[in-house]
């Protein structure tokens, strides 16, 4: 698959909304500059389009097969997190970070220890990915639930929410995460980025931002704050740090949403 042209991606999203199809770029010969043609202006509303879509999404709008797959991915994430909870990687992370925890309001799934919300997001993200059996978006090799569910579950323990609201926020986050991944894969991955972390931070920010009830402008800021916190290099594969990537993406995405909730500003064109 050829590398996807960034401007084409942005133009497609802007024209058709987040659910629009993202096409492959034209062949290189077709992209040769034409001196007589003025360059198309860069889109300026992609981030806002995504924010508006995520906030407007309701569970009743989601097709039944998608809801079924969302339930399956949540079940898969829980199984993977429980399966990895006692791994040496999680033991070492807890040993290093426990002295720095804040108020213990959230679970580390499968363990007796509790943590503050941000550290719980990190640790559950690590545990869910440490065996590498978590759900996979095959086109981009993103493991979408790790960043999104780890952040959302931690938030839900401090700010209880209805199951359907949790599910809707999760679907919004995973959809956005995979759409962004579609746009940059394979060039982004081939250059050495671990796309689960770099795209996952957006999914975590959007899911938790929706659960927090952000305004449209705040969600735009959350996406911008997420954009400045990419995490994950493929060079880390084979080490404990690989599973750190979805954990940190969960923690960073949740941080982005919490900051935006307090009107911590960012660029309003974070994706553009």
PDB file of C-alpha atoms in Angstrom:
ATOM      1  CA  UNK A   1       0.000   0.000   0.000  1.00  0.00           C
ATOM      2  CA  UNK A   2       1.519   3.398  -0.944  1.00  0.00           C
ATOM      3  CA  UNK A   3       1.988   6.108   1.667  1.00  0.00           C
ATOM      4  CA  UNK A   4      -1.124   8.177   2.205  1.00  0.00           C
ATOM      5  CA  UNK A   5      -0.788  11.829   1.306  1.00  0.00           C
ATOM      6  CA  UNK A   6      -1.499  13.954   4.384  1.00  0.00           C
ATOM      7  CA  UNK A   7      -3.329  16.691   2.534  1.00  0.00           C
ATOM      8  CA  UNK A   8      -5.542  14.164   0.794  1.00  0.00           C
ATOM      9  CA  UNK A   9      -6.477  12.643   4.134  1.00  0.00           C
ATOM     10  CA  UNK A  10      -7.326  16.012   5.636  1.00  0.00           C
ATOM     11  CA  UNK A  11      -9.306  17.054   2.606  1.00  0.00           C
ATOM     12  CA  UNK A  12     -11.289  13.823   2.644  1.00  0.00           C
ATOM     13  CA  UNK A  13     -12.133  14.113   6.327  1.00  0.00           C
ATOM     14  CA  UNK A  14     -13.116  17.725   5.963  1.00  0.00           C
ATOM     15  CA  UNK A  15     -15.379  17.043   3.016  1.00  0.00           C
ATOM     16  CA  UNK A  16     -17.101  13.920   4.263  1.00  0.00           C
ATOM     17  CA  UNK A  17     -16.879  13.939   8.043  1.00  0.00           C
ATOM     18  CA  UNK A  18     -15.179  11.380  10.225  1.00  0.00           C
ATOM     19  CA  UNK A  19     -17.160   8.504   8.776  1.00  0.00           C
ATOM     20  CA  UNK A  20     -16.105   9.380   5.214  1.00  0.00           C
ATOM     21  CA  UNK A  21     -13.940   6.929   3.312  1.00  0.00           C
ATOM     22  CA  UNK A  22     -10.232   7.610   3.349  1.00  0.00           C
ATOM     23  CA  UNK A  23      -8.778   6.826  -0.055  1.00  0.00           C
ATOM     24  CA  UNK A  24      -5.279   5.972  -1.218  1.00  0.00           C
ATOM     25  CA  UNK A  25      -3.217   8.763  -2.753  1.00  0.00           C
ATOM     26  CA  UNK A  26      -2.956   9.203  -6.464  1.00  0.00           C
ATOM     27  CA  UNK A  27       0.167   7.778  -8.153  1.00  0.00           C
ATOM     28  CA  UNK A  28       3.249   9.973  -7.963  1.00  0.00           C
ATOM     29  CA  UNK A  29       2.991  10.899 -11.659  1.00  0.00           C
ATOM     30  CA  UNK A  30      -0.510  12.199 -11.122  1.00  0.00           C
ATOM     31  CA  UNK A  31       0.742  14.406  -8.291  1.00  0.00           C
ATOM     32  CA  UNK A  32       3.338  16.232 -10.409  1.00  0.00           C
ATOM     33  CA  UNK A  33       3.060  19.984  -9.786  1.00  0.00           C
ATOM     34  CA  UNK A  34       1.091  21.963 -12.307  1.00  0.00           C
ATOM     35  CA  UNK A  35       2.438  25.512 -12.483  1.00  0.00           C
ATOM     36  CA  UNK A  36      -0.882  26.773 -13.807  1.00  0.00           C
ATOM     37  CA  UNK A  37      -2.894  25.380 -10.912  1.00  0.00           C
ATOM     38  CA  UNK A  38      -3.026  27.217  -7.594  1.00  0.00           C
ATOM     39  CA  UNK A  39      -2.397  24.955  -4.565  1.00  0.00           C
ATOM     40  CA  UNK A  40      -5.524  23.929  -2.716  1.00  0.00           C
ATOM     41  CA  UNK A  41      -5.853  25.640   0.667  1.00  0.00           C
ATOM     42  CA  UNK A  42      -5.085  23.411   3.629  1.00  0.00           C
ATOM     43  CA  UNK A  43      -8.223  22.310   5.486  1.00  0.00           C
ATOM     44  CA  UNK A  44      -8.769  24.053   8.794  1.00  0.00           C
ATOM     45  CA  UNK A  45     -11.753  22.245  10.313  1.00  0.00           C
ATOM     46  CA  UNK A  46     -10.669  18.605  10.638  1.00  0.00           C
ATOM     47  CA  UNK A  47     -10.063  18.693  14.394  1.00  0.00           C
ATOM     48  CA  UNK A  48     -13.336  20.489  14.998  1.00  0.00           C
ATOM     49  CA  UNK A  49     -15.232  18.072  12.740  1.00  0.00           C
ATOM     50  CA  UNK A  50     -13.906  15.141  14.740  1.00  0.00           C
ATOM     51  CA  UNK A  51     -14.705  16.818  18.064  1.00  0.00           C
ATOM     52  CA  UNK A  52     -18.238  17.660  16.959  1.00  0.00           C
ATOM     53  CA  UNK A  53     -18.877  14.127  15.710  1.00  0.00           C
ATOM     54  CA  UNK A  54     -17.591  12.503  18.903  1.00  0.00           C
ATOM     55  CA  UNK A  55     -19.705  14.690  21.156  1.00  0.00           C
ATOM     56  CA  UNK A  56     -22.841  14.141  19.064  1.00  0.00           C
ATOM     57  CA  UNK A  57     -22.532  10.339  18.913  1.00  0.00           C
ATOM     58  CA  UNK A  58     -25.267   8.416  20.747  1.00  0.00           C
ATOM     59  CA  UNK A  59     -25.395   4.681  21.304  1.00  0.00           C
ATOM     60  CA  UNK A  60     -28.702   4.503  19.430  1.00  0.00           C
ATOM     61  CA  UNK A  61     -26.845   5.847  16.358  1.00  0.00           C
ATOM     62  CA  UNK A  62     -24.382   2.957  16.365  1.00  0.00           C
ATOM     63  CA  UNK A  63     -25.253  -0.093  14.211  1.00  0.00           C
ATOM     64  CA  UNK A  64     -26.002  -3.253  16.190  1.00  0.00           C
ATOM     65  CA  UNK A  65     -23.008  -5.179  14.739  1.00  0.00           C
ATOM     66  CA  UNK A  66     -20.683  -2.401  15.895  1.00  0.00           C
ATOM     67  CA  UNK A  67     -22.137  -2.505  19.413  1.00  0.00           C
ATOM     68  CA  UNK A  68     -21.625  -6.274  19.444  1.00  0.00           C
ATOM     69  CA  UNK A  69     -17.975  -5.887  18.439  1.00  0.00           C
ATOM     70  CA  UNK A  70     -17.519  -3.156  21.053  1.00  0.00           C
ATOM     71  CA  UNK A  71     -18.748  -5.541  23.747  1.00  0.00           C
ATOM     72  CA  UNK A  72     -16.358  -8.188  22.461  1.00  0.00           C
ATOM     73  CA  UNK A  73     -13.401  -5.823  22.497  1.00  0.00           C
ATOM     74  CA  UNK A  74     -14.224  -4.769  26.064  1.00  0.00           C
ATOM     75  CA  UNK A  75     -14.429  -8.406  27.149  1.00  0.00           C
ATOM     76  CA  UNK A  76     -11.140  -9.113  25.379  1.00  0.00           C
ATOM     77  CA  UNK A  77      -9.469  -6.167  27.098  1.00  0.00           C
ATOM     78  CA  UNK A  78     -10.629  -7.328  30.535  1.00  0.00           C
ATOM     79  CA  UNK A  79      -9.289 -10.821  29.884  1.00  0.00           C
ATOM     80  CA  UNK A  80      -5.946  -9.499  28.674  1.00  0.00           C
ATOM     81  CA  UNK A  81      -5.616  -7.079  31.594  1.00  0.00           C
ATOM     82  CA  UNK A  82      -6.393  -9.797  34.116  1.00  0.00           C
ATOM     83  CA  UNK A  83      -4.021 -12.164  32.361  1.00  0.00           C
ATOM     84  CA  UNK A  84      -1.198  -9.656  32.493  1.00  0.00           C
ATOM     85  CA  UNK A  85      -1.862  -8.259  35.943  1.00  0.00           C
ATOM     86  CA  UNK A  86       0.740 -10.437  37.698  1.00  0.00           C
ATOM     87  CA  UNK A  87       3.401 -10.141  35.018  1.00  0.00           C
ATOM     88  CA  UNK A  88       6.861  -9.042  36.087  1.00  0.00           C
ATOM     89  CA  UNK A  89       6.466  -5.907  33.973  1.00  0.00           C
ATOM     90  CA  UNK A  90       3.509  -4.749  36.074  1.00  0.00           C
ATOM     91  CA  UNK A  91       5.318  -5.719  39.295  1.00  0.00           C
ATOM     92  CA  UNK A  92       8.278  -3.547  38.350  1.00  0.00           C
ATOM     93  CA  UNK A  93       6.098  -0.611  37.280  1.00  0.00           C
ATOM     94  CA  UNK A  94       4.201  -0.741  40.582  1.00  0.00           C
ATOM     95  CA  UNK A  95       7.405  -0.966  42.586  1.00  0.00           C
ATOM     96  CA  UNK A  96       8.784   2.092  40.822  1.00  0.00           C
ATOM     97  CA  UNK A  97       5.671   4.265  40.888  1.00  0.00           C
ATOM     98  CA  UNK A  98       3.708   3.379  44.041  1.00  0.00           C
ATOM     99  CA  UNK A  99       5.645   5.884  46.213  1.00  0.00           C
ATOM    100  CA  UNK A 100       4.389   8.638  43.927  1.00  0.00           C
ATOM    101  CA  UNK A 101       0.669   7.722  43.782  1.00  0.00           C
ATOM    102  CA  UNK A 102      -1.984  10.241  44.668  1.00  0.00           C
ATOM    103  CA  UNK A 103      -5.322   9.366  46.276  1.00  0.00           C
ATOM    104  CA  UNK A 104      -6.028   5.666  45.605  1.00  0.00           C
ATOM    105  CA  UNK A 105      -9.362   5.877  43.800  1.00  0.00           C
ATOM    106  CA  UNK A 106      -8.981   3.367  40.975  1.00  0.00           C
ATOM    107  CA  UNK A 107      -8.254  -0.329  40.584  1.00  0.00           C
ATOM    108  CA  UNK A 108      -5.269  -2.036  39.084  1.00  0.00           C
ATOM    109  CA  UNK A 109      -7.314  -4.831  37.556  1.00  0.00           C
ATOM    110  CA  UNK A 110      -6.525  -8.272  38.970  1.00  0.00           C
ATOM    111  CA  UNK A 111      -4.499  -6.929  41.902  1.00  0.00           C
ATOM    112  CA  UNK A 112      -5.204  -5.709  45.419  1.00  0.00           C
ATOM    113  CA  UNK A 113      -3.249  -2.476  44.904  1.00  0.00           C
ATOM    114  CA  UNK A 114      -5.146   0.688  44.046  1.00  0.00           C
ATOM    115  CA  UNK A 115      -3.814   3.849  42.482  1.00  0.00           C
ATOM    116  CA  UNK A 116      -4.774   7.364  41.571  1.00  0.00           C
ATOM    117  CA  UNK A 117      -6.726   7.623  38.340  1.00  0.00           C
ATOM    118  CA  UNK A 118      -3.821   8.613  36.082  1.00  0.00           C
ATOM    119  CA  UNK A 119      -1.502   5.882  37.350  1.00  0.00           C
ATOM    120  CA  UNK A 120      -4.308   3.306  37.148  1.00  0.00           C
ATOM    121  CA  UNK A 121      -4.763   4.194  33.462  1.00  0.00           C
ATOM    122  CA  UNK A 122      -1.041   3.667  32.906  1.00  0.00           C
ATOM    123  CA  UNK A 123      -0.814   0.380  34.803  1.00  0.00           C
ATOM    124  CA  UNK A 124      -3.938  -1.180  33.310  1.00  0.00           C
ATOM    125  CA  UNK A 125      -2.718  -0.196  29.853  1.00  0.00           C
ATOM    126  CA  UNK A 126       0.576  -1.957  30.538  1.00  0.00           C
ATOM    127  CA  UNK A 127      -1.129  -5.085  31.890  1.00  0.00           C
ATOM    128  CA  UNK A 128      -3.575  -5.314  28.982  1.00  0.00           C
ATOM    129  CA  UNK A 129      -0.788  -5.327  26.387  1.00  0.00           C
ATOM    130  CA  UNK A 130       2.022  -7.196  28.082  1.00  0.00           C
ATOM    131  CA  UNK A 131       1.118 -10.554  26.479  1.00  0.00           C
ATOM    132  CA  UNK A 132       0.207  -8.931  23.131  1.00  0.00           C
ATOM    133  CA  UNK A 133      -3.101 -10.791  22.825  1.00  0.00           C
ATOM    134  CA  UNK A 134      -5.268  -7.663  22.970  1.00  0.00           C
ATOM    135  CA  UNK A 135      -7.630  -6.739  20.154  1.00  0.00           C
ATOM    136  CA  UNK A 136      -6.024  -5.742  16.858  1.00  0.00           C
ATOM    137  CA  UNK A 137      -7.218  -3.529  14.017  1.00  0.00           C
ATOM    138  CA  UNK A 138      -5.639  -5.599  11.258  1.00  0.00           C
ATOM    139  CA  UNK A 139      -5.247  -2.858   8.659  1.00  0.00           C
ATOM    140  CA  UNK A 140      -3.084  -0.701  10.924  1.00  0.00           C
ATOM    141  CA  UNK A 141      -2.009  -3.233  13.623  1.00  0.00           C
ATOM    142  CA  UNK A 142      -3.334  -0.834  16.265  1.00  0.00           C
ATOM    143  CA  UNK A 143      -4.427  -2.451  19.532  1.00  0.00           C
ATOM    144  CA  UNK A 144      -7.301  -0.011  20.047  1.00  0.00           C
ATOM    145  CA  UNK A 145      -8.805  -0.965  23.413  1.00  0.00           C
ATOM    146  CA  UNK A 146      -5.581  -0.681  25.426  1.00  0.00           C
ATOM    147  CA  UNK A 147      -5.304   3.128  25.457  1.00  0.00           C
ATOM    148  CA  UNK A 148      -9.053   3.802  25.341  1.00  0.00           C
ATOM    149  CA  UNK A 149     -10.473   1.374  27.895  1.00  0.00           C
ATOM    150  CA  UNK A 150      -7.579   1.786  30.324  1.00  0.00           C
ATOM    151  CA  UNK A 151      -8.233   5.537  30.461  1.00  0.00           C
ATOM    152  CA  UNK A 152     -12.008   5.277  30.506  1.00  0.00           C
ATOM    153  CA  UNK A 153     -12.206   2.633  33.231  1.00  0.00           C
ATOM    154  CA  UNK A 154      -9.910   4.604  35.513  1.00  0.00           C
ATOM    155  CA  UNK A 155     -12.028   7.720  35.020  1.00  0.00           C
ATOM    156  CA  UNK A 156     -15.238   5.762  35.632  1.00  0.00           C
ATOM    157  CA  UNK A 157     -14.025   4.726  39.075  1.00  0.00           C
ATOM    158  CA  UNK A 158     -13.694   8.349  40.123  1.00  0.00           C
ATOM    159  CA  UNK A 159     -16.662   9.628  38.125  1.00  0.00           C
ATOM    160  CA  UNK A 160     -19.261   6.835  37.892  1.00  0.00           C
ATOM    161  CA  UNK A 161     -21.123   6.604  34.594  1.00  0.00           C
ATOM    162  CA  UNK A 162     -23.880   4.479  33.086  1.00  0.00           C
ATOM    163  CA  UNK A 163     -22.857   1.438  31.119  1.00  0.00           C
ATOM    164  CA  UNK A 164     -24.310   2.799  27.883  1.00  0.00           C
ATOM    165  CA  UNK A 165     -22.397   6.062  28.340  1.00  0.00           C
ATOM    166  CA  UNK A 166     -19.186   4.111  28.925  1.00  0.00           C
ATOM    167  CA  UNK A 167     -19.839   2.068  25.789  1.00  0.00           C
ATOM    168  CA  UNK A 168     -20.615   5.126  23.657  1.00  0.00           C
ATOM    169  CA  UNK A 169     -17.476   6.920  24.787  1.00  0.00           C
ATOM    170  CA  UNK A 170     -15.417   3.791  24.131  1.00  0.00           C
ATOM    171  CA  UNK A 171     -16.800   3.428  20.615  1.00  0.00           C
ATOM    172  CA  UNK A 172     -16.146   7.102  19.851  1.00  0.00           C
ATOM    173  CA  UNK A 173     -12.566   6.829  21.057  1.00  0.00           C
ATOM    174  CA  UNK A 174     -11.779   3.620  19.202  1.00  0.00           C
ATOM    175  CA  UNK A 175     -13.398   4.850  15.982  1.00  0.00           C
ATOM    176  CA  UNK A 176     -11.378   8.059  16.057  1.00  0.00           C
ATOM    177  CA  UNK A 177      -8.172   6.242  16.956  1.00  0.00           C
ATOM    178  CA  UNK A 178      -8.491   3.800  14.070  1.00  0.00           C
ATOM    179  CA  UNK A 179      -9.510   6.491  11.570  1.00  0.00           C
ATOM    180  CA  UNK A 180      -6.404   8.492  12.431  1.00  0.00           C
ATOM    181  CA  UNK A 181      -4.381   5.299  12.165  1.00  0.00           C
ATOM    182  CA  UNK A 182      -5.852   4.563   8.733  1.00  0.00           C
ATOM    183  CA  UNK A 183      -4.660   7.946   7.538  1.00  0.00           C
ATOM    184  CA  UNK A 184      -1.016   7.568   8.500  1.00  0.00           C
ATOM    185  CA  UNK A 185      -0.391   3.838   8.087  1.00  0.00           C
ATOM    186  CA  UNK A 186       1.879   2.356   6.753  1.00  0.00           C
ATOM    187  CA  UNK A 187       4.318   5.260   6.366  1.00  0.00           C
ATOM    188  CA  UNK A 188       4.038   6.255  10.038  1.00  0.00           C
ATOM    189  CA  UNK A 189       4.606   2.696  11.236  1.00  0.00           C
ATOM    190  CA  UNK A 190       7.378   2.056   8.722  1.00  0.00           C
ATOM    191  CA  UNK A 191       9.285   5.074  10.016  1.00  0.00           C
ATOM    192  CA  UNK A 192       9.489   3.408  13.412  1.00  0.00           C
ATOM    193  CA  UNK A 193       6.495   4.684  15.374  1.00  0.00           C
ATOM    194  CA  UNK A 194       4.419   2.287  17.480  1.00  0.00           C
ATOM    195  CA  UNK A 195       1.021   3.300  16.192  1.00  0.00           C
ATOM    196  CA  UNK A 196      -0.915   1.889  19.165  1.00  0.00           C
ATOM    197  CA  UNK A 197       0.652   4.601  21.289  1.00  0.00           C
ATOM    198  CA  UNK A 198       0.716   7.442  18.796  1.00  0.00           C
ATOM    199  CA  UNK A 199      -2.878   7.001  17.574  1.00  0.00           C
ATOM    200  CA  UNK A 200      -4.124   5.619  20.883  1.00  0.00           C
ATOM    201  CA  UNK A 201      -3.572   8.875  22.740  1.00  0.00           C
ATOM    202  CA  UNK A 202      -6.266  10.475  20.544  1.00  0.00           C
ATOM    203  CA  UNK A 203      -8.697   7.663  21.254  1.00  0.00           C
ATOM    204  CA  UNK A 204      -8.127   7.978  24.992  1.00  0.00           C
ATOM    205  CA  UNK A 205      -8.553  11.765  24.924  1.00  0.00           C
ATOM    206  CA  UNK A 206     -11.757  11.608  22.886  1.00  0.00           C
ATOM    207  CA  UNK A 207     -13.307   8.786  24.913  1.00  0.00           C
ATOM    208  CA  UNK A 208     -12.626  10.410  28.276  1.00  0.00           C
ATOM    209  CA  UNK A 209     -13.449  13.865  26.943  1.00  0.00           C
ATOM    210  CA  UNK A 210     -16.858  12.600  25.879  1.00  0.00           C
ATOM    211  CA  UNK A 211     -17.401  10.949  29.260  1.00  0.00           C
ATOM    212  CA  UNK A 212     -16.461  14.193  31.000  1.00  0.00           C
ATOM    213  CA  UNK A 213     -19.012  16.122  28.937  1.00  0.00           C
ATOM    214  CA  UNK A 214     -16.537  18.519  27.365  1.00  0.00           C
ATOM    215  CA  UNK A 215     -17.809  21.319  25.203  1.00  0.00           C
ATOM    216  CA  UNK A 216     -16.898  21.301  21.526  1.00  0.00           C
ATOM    217  CA  UNK A 217     -14.120  23.806  22.078  1.00  0.00           C
ATOM    218  CA  UNK A 218     -12.767  21.858  25.044  1.00  0.00           C
ATOM    219  CA  UNK A 219     -12.770  18.654  22.986  1.00  0.00           C
ATOM    220  CA  UNK A 220     -10.835  20.466  20.254  1.00  0.00           C
ATOM    221  CA  UNK A 221      -8.298  21.475  22.909  1.00  0.00           C
ATOM    222  CA  UNK A 222      -8.153  17.905  24.251  1.00  0.00           C
ATOM    223  CA  UNK A 223      -7.311  16.627  20.761  1.00  0.00           C
ATOM    224  CA  UNK A 224      -4.609  19.280  20.476  1.00  0.00           C
ATOM    225  CA  UNK A 225      -3.127  18.387  23.858  1.00  0.00           C
ATOM    226  CA  UNK A 226      -3.166  14.728  22.821  1.00  0.00           C
ATOM    227  CA  UNK A 227      -1.405  15.607  19.566  1.00  0.00           C
ATOM    228  CA  UNK A 228       1.554  16.993  21.475  1.00  0.00           C
ATOM    229  CA  UNK A 229       1.959  13.770  23.505  1.00  0.00           C
ATOM    230  CA  UNK A 230       2.733  10.948  21.050  1.00  0.00           C
ATOM    231  CA  UNK A 231       4.389   7.906  22.591  1.00  0.00           C
ATOM    232  CA  UNK A 232       5.937   4.748  21.230  1.00  0.00           C
ATOM    233  CA  UNK A 233       8.854   3.552  19.105  1.00  0.00           C
ATOM    234  CA  UNK A 234       8.998   0.133  17.460  1.00  0.00           C
ATOM    235  CA  UNK A 235      12.593  -0.079  18.603  1.00  0.00           C
ATOM    236  CA  UNK A 236      11.146  -0.973  22.028  1.00  0.00           C
ATOM    237  CA  UNK A 237       9.500  -4.179  20.787  1.00  0.00           C
ATOM    238  CA  UNK A 238      10.759  -7.166  22.740  1.00  0.00           C
ATOM    239  CA  UNK A 239      11.227  -5.133  25.924  1.00  0.00           C
ATOM    240  CA  UNK A 240       8.934  -4.149  28.789  1.00  0.00           C
ATOM    241  CA  UNK A 241       8.600  -0.720  27.227  1.00  0.00           C
ATOM    242  CA  UNK A 242       6.395  -2.000  24.396  1.00  0.00           C
ATOM    243  CA  UNK A 243       3.505  -2.491  26.820  1.00  0.00           C
ATOM    244  CA  UNK A 244       4.307   0.881  28.377  1.00  0.00           C
ATOM    245  CA  UNK A 245       3.168   2.534  25.139  1.00  0.00           C
ATOM    246  CA  UNK A 246      -0.610   1.888  25.395  1.00  0.00           C
ATOM    247  CA  UNK A 247      -0.430   2.585  29.125  1.00  0.00           C
ATOM    248  CA  UNK A 248       1.199   5.942  28.626  1.00  0.00           C
ATOM    249  CA  UNK A 249      -1.178   6.725  25.742  1.00  0.00           C
ATOM    250  CA  UNK A 250      -4.095   6.064  28.124  1.00  0.00           C
ATOM    251  CA  UNK A 251      -2.545   8.257  30.802  1.00  0.00           C
ATOM    252  CA  UNK A 252      -1.677  11.042  28.359  1.00  0.00           C
ATOM    253  CA  UNK A 253      -5.085  10.999  26.691  1.00  0.00           C
ATOM    254  CA  UNK A 254      -6.870  11.183  30.036  1.00  0.00           C
ATOM    255  CA  UNK A 255      -4.561  14.007  31.076  1.00  0.00           C
ATOM    256  CA  UNK A 256      -5.443  15.867  27.875  1.00  0.00           C
ATOM    257  CA  UNK A 257      -9.171  15.603  28.584  1.00  0.00           C
ATOM    258  CA  UNK A 258      -8.794  16.661  32.228  1.00  0.00           C
ATOM    259  CA  UNK A 259      -6.712  19.687  31.272  1.00  0.00           C
ATOM    260  CA  UNK A 260      -9.166  20.696  28.562  1.00  0.00           C
ATOM    261  CA  UNK A 261     -12.043  20.384  31.042  1.00  0.00           C
ATOM    262  CA  UNK A 262     -10.362  23.192  33.013  1.00  0.00           C
ATOM    263  CA  UNK A 263      -9.968  25.313  29.859  1.00  0.00           C
ATOM    264  CA  UNK A 264      -6.275  24.546  29.435  1.00  0.00           C
ATOM    265  CA  UNK A 265      -5.877  25.703  25.850  1.00  0.00           C
ATOM    266  CA  UNK A 266      -4.100  24.199  22.870  1.00  0.00           C
ATOM    267  CA  UNK A 267      -4.073  24.765  19.150  1.00  0.00           C
ATOM    268  CA  UNK A 268      -7.479  24.293  17.566  1.00  0.00           C
ATOM    269  CA  UNK A 269      -5.966  22.602  14.507  1.00  0.00           C
ATOM    270  CA  UNK A 270      -4.079  19.778  16.199  1.00  0.00           C
ATOM    271  CA  UNK A 271      -4.771  17.255  13.438  1.00  0.00           C
ATOM    272  CA  UNK A 272      -4.325  19.622  10.526  1.00  0.00           C
TER     273      UNK A 272
END
